[in-house]
Coordinates of C-alpha atoms and ligand atoms in Angstrom, one line a residue:
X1 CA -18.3 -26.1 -34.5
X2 CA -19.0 -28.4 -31.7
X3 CA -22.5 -29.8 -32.6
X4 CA -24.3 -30.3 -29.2
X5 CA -27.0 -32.5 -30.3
X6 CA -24.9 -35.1 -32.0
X7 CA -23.0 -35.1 -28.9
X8 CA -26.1 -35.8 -27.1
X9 CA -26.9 -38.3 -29.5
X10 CA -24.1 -40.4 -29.7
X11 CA -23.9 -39.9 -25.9
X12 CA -27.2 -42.0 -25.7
X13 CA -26.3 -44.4 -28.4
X14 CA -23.1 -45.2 -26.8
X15 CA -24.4 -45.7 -23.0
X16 CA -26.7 -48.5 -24.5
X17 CA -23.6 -50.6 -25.1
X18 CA -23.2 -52.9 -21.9
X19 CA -26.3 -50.6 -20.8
X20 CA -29.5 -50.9 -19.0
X21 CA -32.0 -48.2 -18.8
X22 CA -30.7 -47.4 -15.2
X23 CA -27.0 -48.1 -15.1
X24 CA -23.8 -49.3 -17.4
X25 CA -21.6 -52.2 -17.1
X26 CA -19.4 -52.2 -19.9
X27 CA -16.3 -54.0 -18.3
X28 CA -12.9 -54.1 -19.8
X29 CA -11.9 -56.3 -22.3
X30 CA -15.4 -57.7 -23.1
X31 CA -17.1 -57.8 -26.0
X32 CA -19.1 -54.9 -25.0
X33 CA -16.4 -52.6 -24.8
X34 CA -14.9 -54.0 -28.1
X35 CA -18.4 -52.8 -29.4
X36 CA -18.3 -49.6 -27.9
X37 CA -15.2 -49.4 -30.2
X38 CA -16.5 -50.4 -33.0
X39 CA -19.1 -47.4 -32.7
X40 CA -16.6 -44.7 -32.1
X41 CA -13.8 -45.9 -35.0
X42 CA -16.8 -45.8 -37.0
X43 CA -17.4 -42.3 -35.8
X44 CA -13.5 -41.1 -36.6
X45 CA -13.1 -43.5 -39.7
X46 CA -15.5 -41.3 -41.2
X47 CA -13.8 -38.3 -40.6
X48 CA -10.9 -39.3 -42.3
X49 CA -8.7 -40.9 -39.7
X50 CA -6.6 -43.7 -40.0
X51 CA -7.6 -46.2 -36.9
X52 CA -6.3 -48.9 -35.4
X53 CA -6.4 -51.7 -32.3
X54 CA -3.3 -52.4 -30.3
X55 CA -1.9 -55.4 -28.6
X56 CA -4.2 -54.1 -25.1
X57 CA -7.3 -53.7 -27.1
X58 CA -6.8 -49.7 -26.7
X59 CA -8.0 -48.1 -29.8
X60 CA -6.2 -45.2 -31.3
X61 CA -6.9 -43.0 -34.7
X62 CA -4.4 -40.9 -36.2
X63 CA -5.4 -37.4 -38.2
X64 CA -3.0 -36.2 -40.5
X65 CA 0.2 -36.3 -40.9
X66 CA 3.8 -37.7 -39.4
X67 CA 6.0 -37.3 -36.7
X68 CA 5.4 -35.9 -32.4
X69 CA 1.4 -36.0 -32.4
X70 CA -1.1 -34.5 -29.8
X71 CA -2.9 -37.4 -28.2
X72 CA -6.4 -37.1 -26.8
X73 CA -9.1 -39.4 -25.4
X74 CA -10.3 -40.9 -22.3
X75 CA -11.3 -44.6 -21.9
X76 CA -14.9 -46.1 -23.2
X77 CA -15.2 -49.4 -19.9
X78 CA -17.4 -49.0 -17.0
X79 CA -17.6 -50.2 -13.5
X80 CA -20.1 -52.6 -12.7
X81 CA -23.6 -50.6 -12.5
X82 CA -21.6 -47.5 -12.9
X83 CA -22.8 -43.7 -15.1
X84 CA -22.8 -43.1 -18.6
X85 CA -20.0 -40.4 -18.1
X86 CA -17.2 -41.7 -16.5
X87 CA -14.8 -41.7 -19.4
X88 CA -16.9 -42.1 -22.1
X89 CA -17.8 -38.6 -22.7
X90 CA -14.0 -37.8 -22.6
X91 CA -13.8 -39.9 -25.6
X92 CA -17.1 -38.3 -27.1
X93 CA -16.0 -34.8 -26.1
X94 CA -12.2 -35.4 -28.2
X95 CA -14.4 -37.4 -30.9
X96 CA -16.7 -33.9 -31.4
X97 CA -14.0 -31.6 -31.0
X98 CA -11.5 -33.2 -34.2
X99 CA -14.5 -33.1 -35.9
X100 CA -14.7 -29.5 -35.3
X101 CA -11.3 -29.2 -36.6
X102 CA -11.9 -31.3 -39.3
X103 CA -14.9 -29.3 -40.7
X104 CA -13.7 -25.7 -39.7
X105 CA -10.7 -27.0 -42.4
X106 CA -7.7 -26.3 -39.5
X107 CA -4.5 -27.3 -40.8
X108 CA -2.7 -29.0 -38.8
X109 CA 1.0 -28.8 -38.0
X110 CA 1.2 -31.7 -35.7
X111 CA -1.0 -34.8 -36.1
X112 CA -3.9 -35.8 -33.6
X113 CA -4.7 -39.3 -32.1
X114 CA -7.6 -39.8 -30.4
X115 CA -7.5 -42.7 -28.2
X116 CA -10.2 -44.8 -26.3
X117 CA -7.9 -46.7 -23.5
X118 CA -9.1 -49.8 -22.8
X119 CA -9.9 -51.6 -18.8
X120 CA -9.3 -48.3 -16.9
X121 CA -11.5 -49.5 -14.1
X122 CA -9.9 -52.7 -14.0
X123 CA -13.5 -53.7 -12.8
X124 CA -13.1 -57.3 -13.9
X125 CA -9.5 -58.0 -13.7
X126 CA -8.2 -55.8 -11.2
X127 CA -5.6 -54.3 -12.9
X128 CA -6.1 -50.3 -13.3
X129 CA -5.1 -47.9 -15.9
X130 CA -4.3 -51.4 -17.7
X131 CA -4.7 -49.8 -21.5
X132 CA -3.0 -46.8 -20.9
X133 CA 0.2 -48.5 -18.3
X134 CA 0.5 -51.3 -21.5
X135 CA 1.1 -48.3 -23.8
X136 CA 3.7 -46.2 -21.9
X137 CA 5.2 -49.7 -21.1
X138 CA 4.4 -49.7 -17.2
X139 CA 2.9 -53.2 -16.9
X140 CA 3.8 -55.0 -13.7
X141 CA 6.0 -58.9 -14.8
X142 CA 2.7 -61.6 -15.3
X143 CA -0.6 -59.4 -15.2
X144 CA -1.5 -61.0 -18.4
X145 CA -1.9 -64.4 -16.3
X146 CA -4.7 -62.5 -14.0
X147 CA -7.9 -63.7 -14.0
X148 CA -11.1 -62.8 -13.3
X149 CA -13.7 -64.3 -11.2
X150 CA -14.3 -66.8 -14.0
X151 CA -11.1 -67.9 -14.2
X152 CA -10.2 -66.0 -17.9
X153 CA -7.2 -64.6 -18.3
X154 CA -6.2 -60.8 -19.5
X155 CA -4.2 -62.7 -22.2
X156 CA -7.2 -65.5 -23.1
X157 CA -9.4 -62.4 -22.9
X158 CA -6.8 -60.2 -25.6
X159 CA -7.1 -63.1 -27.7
X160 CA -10.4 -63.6 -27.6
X161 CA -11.0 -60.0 -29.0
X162 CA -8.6 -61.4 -31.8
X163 CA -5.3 -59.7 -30.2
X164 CA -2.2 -62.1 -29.5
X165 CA -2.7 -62.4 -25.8
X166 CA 0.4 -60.2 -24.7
X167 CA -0.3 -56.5 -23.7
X168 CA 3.0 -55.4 -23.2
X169 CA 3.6 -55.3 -26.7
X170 CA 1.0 -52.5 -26.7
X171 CA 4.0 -50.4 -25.5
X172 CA 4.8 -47.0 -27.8
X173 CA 7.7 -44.5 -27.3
X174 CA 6.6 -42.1 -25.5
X175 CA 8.8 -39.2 -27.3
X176 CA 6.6 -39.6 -30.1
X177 CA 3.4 -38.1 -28.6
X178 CA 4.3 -33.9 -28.2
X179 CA 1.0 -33.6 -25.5
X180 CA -1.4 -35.5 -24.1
X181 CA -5.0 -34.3 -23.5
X182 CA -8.0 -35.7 -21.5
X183 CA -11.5 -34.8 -21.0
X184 CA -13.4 -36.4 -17.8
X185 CA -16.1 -35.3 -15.7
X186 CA -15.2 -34.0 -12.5
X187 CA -16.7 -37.1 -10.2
X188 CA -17.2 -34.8 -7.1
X189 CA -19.0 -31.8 -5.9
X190 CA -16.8 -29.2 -6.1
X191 CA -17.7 -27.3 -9.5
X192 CA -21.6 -28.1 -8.6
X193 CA -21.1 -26.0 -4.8
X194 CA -18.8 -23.4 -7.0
X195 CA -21.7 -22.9 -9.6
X196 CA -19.1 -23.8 -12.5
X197 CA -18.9 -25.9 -15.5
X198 CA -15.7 -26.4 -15.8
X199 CA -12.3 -27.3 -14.1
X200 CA -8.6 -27.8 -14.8
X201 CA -7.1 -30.3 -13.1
X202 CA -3.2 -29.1 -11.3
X203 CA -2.6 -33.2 -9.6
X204 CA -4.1 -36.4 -9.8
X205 CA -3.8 -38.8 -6.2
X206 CA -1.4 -41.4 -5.4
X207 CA -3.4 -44.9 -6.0
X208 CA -2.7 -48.4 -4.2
X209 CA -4.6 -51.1 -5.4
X210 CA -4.1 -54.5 -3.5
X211 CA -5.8 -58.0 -3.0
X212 CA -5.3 -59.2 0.6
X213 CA -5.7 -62.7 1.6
X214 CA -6.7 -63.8 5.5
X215 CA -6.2 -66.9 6.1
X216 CA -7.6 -68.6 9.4
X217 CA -9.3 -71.7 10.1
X218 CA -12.5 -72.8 9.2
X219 CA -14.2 -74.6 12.1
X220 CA -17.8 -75.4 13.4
X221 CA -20.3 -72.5 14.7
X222 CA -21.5 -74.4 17.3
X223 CA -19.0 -76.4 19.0
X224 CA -15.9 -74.1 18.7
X225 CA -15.4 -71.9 21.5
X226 CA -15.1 -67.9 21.0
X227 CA -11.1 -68.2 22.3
X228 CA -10.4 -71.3 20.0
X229 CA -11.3 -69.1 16.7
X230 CA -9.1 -68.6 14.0
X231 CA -11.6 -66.1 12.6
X232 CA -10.8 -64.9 9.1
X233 CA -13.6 -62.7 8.3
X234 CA -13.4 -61.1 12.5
X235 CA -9.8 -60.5 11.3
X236 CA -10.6 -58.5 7.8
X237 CA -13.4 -56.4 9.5
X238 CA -10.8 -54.7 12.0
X239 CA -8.6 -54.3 9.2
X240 CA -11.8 -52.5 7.2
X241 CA -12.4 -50.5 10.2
X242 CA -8.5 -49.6 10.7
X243 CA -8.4 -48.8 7.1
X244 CA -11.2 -46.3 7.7
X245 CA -9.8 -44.8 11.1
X246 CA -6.5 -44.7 9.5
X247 CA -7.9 -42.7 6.3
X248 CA -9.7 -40.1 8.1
X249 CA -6.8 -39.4 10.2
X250 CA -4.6 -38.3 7.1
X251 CA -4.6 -35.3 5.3
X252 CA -6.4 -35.4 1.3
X253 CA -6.4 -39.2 2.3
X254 CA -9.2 -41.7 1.4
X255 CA -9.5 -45.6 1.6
X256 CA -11.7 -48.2 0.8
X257 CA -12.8 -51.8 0.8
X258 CA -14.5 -52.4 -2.1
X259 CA -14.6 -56.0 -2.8
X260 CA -14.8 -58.8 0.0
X261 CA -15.2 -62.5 -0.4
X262 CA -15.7 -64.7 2.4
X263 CA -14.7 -69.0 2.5
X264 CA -16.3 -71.5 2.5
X265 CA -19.5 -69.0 3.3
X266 CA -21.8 -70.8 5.4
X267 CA -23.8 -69.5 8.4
X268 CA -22.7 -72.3 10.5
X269 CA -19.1 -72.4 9.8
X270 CA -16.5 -69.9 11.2
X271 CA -14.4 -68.1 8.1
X272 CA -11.2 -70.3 7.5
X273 CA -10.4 -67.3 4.4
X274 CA -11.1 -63.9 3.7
X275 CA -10.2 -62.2 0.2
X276 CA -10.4 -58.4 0.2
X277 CA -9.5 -55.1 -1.9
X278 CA -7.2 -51.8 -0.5
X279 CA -7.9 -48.9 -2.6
X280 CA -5.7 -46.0 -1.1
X281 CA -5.1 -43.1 -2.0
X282 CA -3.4 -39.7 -1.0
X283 CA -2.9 -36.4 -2.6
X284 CA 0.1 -36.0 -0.7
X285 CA 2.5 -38.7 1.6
X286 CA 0.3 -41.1 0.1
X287 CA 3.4 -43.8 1.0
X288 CA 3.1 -43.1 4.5
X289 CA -0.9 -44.1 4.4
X290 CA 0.4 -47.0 2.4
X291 CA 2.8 -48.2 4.8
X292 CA 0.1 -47.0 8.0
X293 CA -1.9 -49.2 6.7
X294 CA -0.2 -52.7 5.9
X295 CA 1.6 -51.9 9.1
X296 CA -2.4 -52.5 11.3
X297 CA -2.7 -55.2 8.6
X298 CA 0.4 -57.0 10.4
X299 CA -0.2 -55.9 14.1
X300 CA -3.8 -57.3 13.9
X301 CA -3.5 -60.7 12.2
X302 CA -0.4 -61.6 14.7
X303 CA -2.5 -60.6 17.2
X304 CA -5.4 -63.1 16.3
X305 CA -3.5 -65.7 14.9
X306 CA -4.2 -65.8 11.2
X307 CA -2.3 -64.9 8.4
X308 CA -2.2 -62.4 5.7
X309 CA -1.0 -62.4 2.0
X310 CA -1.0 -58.9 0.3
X311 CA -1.0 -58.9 -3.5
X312 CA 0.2 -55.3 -5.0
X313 CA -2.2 -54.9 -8.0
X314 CA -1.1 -51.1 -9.3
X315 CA 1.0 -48.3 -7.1
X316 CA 0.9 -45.2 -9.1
X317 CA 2.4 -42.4 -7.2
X318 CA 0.6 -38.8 -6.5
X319 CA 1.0 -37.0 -10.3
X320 CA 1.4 -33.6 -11.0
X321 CA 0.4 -32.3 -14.6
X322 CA 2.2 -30.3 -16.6
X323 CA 2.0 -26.2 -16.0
X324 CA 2.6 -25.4 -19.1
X325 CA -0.2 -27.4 -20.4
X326 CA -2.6 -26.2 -17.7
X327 CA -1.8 -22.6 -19.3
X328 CA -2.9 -23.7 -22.6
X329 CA -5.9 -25.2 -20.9
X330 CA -6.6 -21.8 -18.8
X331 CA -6.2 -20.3 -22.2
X332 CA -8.7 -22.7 -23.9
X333 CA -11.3 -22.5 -21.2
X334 CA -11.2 -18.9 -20.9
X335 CA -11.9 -18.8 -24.3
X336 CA -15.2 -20.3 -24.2
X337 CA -16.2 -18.3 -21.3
X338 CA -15.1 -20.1 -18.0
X339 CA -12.9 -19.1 -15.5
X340 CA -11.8 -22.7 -14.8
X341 CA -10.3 -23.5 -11.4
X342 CA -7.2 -25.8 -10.6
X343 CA -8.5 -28.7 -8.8
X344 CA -6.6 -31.9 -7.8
X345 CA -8.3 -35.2 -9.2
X346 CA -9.4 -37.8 -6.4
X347 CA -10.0 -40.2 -9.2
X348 CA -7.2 -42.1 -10.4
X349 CA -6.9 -40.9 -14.4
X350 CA -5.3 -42.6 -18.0
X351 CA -3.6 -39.7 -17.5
X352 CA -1.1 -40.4 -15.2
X353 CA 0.5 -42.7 -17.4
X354 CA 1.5 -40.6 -19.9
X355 CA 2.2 -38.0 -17.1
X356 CA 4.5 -40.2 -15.6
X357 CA 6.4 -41.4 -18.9
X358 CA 7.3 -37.4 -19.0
X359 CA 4.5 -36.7 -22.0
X360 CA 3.1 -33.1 -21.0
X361 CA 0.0 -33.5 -20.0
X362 CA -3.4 -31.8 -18.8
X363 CA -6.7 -32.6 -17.8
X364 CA -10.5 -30.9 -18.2
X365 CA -13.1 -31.2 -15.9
X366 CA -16.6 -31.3 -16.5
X367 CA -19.4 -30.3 -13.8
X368 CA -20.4 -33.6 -12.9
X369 CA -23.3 -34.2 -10.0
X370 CA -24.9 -36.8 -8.6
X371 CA -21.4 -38.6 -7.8
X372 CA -19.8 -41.2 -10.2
X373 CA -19.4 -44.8 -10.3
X374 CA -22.9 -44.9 -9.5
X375 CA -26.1 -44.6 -12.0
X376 CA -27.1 -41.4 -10.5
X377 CA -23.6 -39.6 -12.0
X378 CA -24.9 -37.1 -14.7
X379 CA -23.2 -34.3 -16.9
X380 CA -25.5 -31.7 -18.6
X381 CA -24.9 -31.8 -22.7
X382 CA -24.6 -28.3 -22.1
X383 CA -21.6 -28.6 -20.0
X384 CA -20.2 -31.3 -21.9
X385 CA -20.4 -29.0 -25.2
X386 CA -18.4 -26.5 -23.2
X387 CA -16.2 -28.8 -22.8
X388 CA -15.3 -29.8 -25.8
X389 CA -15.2 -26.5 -27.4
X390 CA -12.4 -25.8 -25.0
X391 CA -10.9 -29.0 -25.8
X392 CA -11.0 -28.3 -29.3
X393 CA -9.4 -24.7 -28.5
X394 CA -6.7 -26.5 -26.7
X395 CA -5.8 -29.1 -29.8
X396 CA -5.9 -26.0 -31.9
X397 CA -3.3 -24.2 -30.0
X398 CA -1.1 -27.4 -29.9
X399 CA -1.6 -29.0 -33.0
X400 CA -1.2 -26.0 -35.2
Ligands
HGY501 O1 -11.0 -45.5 -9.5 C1 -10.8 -44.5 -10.2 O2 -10.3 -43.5 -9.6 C2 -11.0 -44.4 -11.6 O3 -12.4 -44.2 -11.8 N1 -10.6 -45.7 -12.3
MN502 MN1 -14.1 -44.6 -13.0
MN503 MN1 -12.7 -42.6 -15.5

């Protein structure tokens, strides 16, 4: 049986890692998600499995047996000053529902991995999904030489958690994993307004992640003219504001500018550089927002005379799951009392990956309110229980 107080427990114990009393920054690759590791192996060691690290830090633990497994899990990092939920209580939710299966005796047919990707934000590095693209082996050429603002690399950073520095070879045959499963709370409102606990998700959005670079000129405040400007930081904020026009004019479309960095950054000197973020995403065409929007990029620095680099950091295309899995999830949910609706994901997921390397695949969502990536996002342990019951339905129909 799914034990609702231990998940609450170990819920709280977990959030302290990279915690605050307010809010959790448990980036990837650090020593506090290595930590938050260490707790859950401890966890799933002691329920027999056999656990280990790979070459991208993402931890995996095998119950019984050889050959095609189920894989479940969700990913254990935080943004900066993000929730409590946000893929950790996937991870708790598949860490209480094989012990449910361990206890209740079910023999299983296939064996069960749960896994804790690592660096899903791709908070500190920039690199998304970066655990879970390693393993199905959809790493972009270099992205071990990125850095963060510090200057560390994602290799220096691998080896500093005692891996060998390259994360590609984290990568794993996909035909050896039969299904895989994932847990996550629902990071918008619509099972709050629908008054229901829990949804199925049918898609997951088409994600662009880039870094673009304005150059101008840096120049005095004072003495240069308004129509001798090279302006980098004039030039980025049309392009913020066309990136918003441009969003809201598409269909299931959304984009933001999350990160901005201005140079040198003095009141009294015009921006000579301007380093910002593109997150874009579309549940459908999401290409043509893509191209809408590097297209302005290009119209409006020619227009002011500065120039633009754009850096690609991850393009994963819109993602359908698998039907077949949704229907054991209907099954699964129905079972513990839920009508579940299908809902497409506006988060970007772990899932896709395996999605995308043709694993069957299906996600759960759990009633989450108060948004997400943000301290206020909360899930009740009542929902999360739920949730994990059906989860553990679900591994039952696969995995026996
Ligand atoms: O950004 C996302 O959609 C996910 O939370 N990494
Ligand atoms: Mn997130
Ligand atoms: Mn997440």
């Amino acid at each position: 049986m799914i034990d609702p107080g231990r998940l609450e427990r170990r819920s709280s114990e977990l959030a302290r890692i990279g915690g605050t009393d307010t809010s959790v920054s448990r980036l990837g690759l650090s020593a506090d998600e290595q930590r938050a590791r260490d707790l859950v192996r401890g966890w799933l060691a002691a329920k027999g499995a056999q656990v280990r690290r790979d070459a991208a830090a993402n931890l995996f633990a095998r119950f019984h047996g050889e050959g095609q497994g189920i894989l479940v899990g969700s990913h254990l990092d935080s943004v900066p000053e993000g929730g409590r939920f946000d893929g950790a209580l996937g991870v708790l939710c598949a860490v209480e529902a094989i012990a449910a299966l361990v206890d209740a005796k079910i023999k299983l047919r296939r064996p069960i991995e749960v896994v804790a990707w690592a660096d899903e934000e791709g908070a500190r590095f920039g690199v998304g999904l970066f655990g879970s693209t390693a393993a199905f082996g959809r790493l972009a050429r270099g992205v071990g030489d990125r850095t963060d603002r510090d200057g560390i690399s994602i290799a220096e950073a691998l080896r500093a958690l005692g891996e060998q520095g390259d994360p590609a070879v984290a990568r794993r045959d996909p035909k050896e994993i039969a299904a895989y499963l994932e847990l996550h709370i629902e990071q918008g409102p619509r099972l709050e307004t629908a008054g229901l606990p829990l949804g199925i998700v049918s898609d997951i959005v088409g994600i662009y992640h880039a870094r673009v670079a304005i150059r101008g000129r840096a120049d005095h405040a004072g003495a240069t003219v308004m129509t001798a400007r090279a302006d980098a930081l004039a030039a980025a904020s049309e392009i913020v504001l066309a990136v918003e026009r441009i969003a809201r004019g598409r269909p299931d479309s959304v984009g933001t500018v999350g990160e901005i960095a201005v140079r040198p950054g003095a009141k009294n000197v015009v921006p000579g550089e301007c380093v910002f973020t593109l997150d874009l995403r579309a549940a459908r065409d999401h290409d043509g927002l893509v191209r809408d929007v590097l297209e302005a990029v290009t119209g409006i620095v020619s227009a002011r005379g500065v120039e633009a680099s754009v850096d690609d950091l991850a393009r994963v295309p819109v993602t359908p799951l698998d039907p077949k899995i949704r229907d054991v999830l209907k099954r699964a949910t129905t079972s513990v009392g839920v009508e579940a609706p299908l809902l497409v994901s506006g988060a970007g997921h772990d899932a896709q990956n395996p999605a995308l390397s043709g694993v069957p695949t299906g996600m759960i969502f759990v009633r989450s309110t108060g948004g997400s990536h943000t301290p206020r996002e909360f899930a009740s342990t009542e929902d999360a229980a739920l949730g994990a019951q059906a989860l553990a339905n679900a591994l039952k129909e696969l995995a026996t």
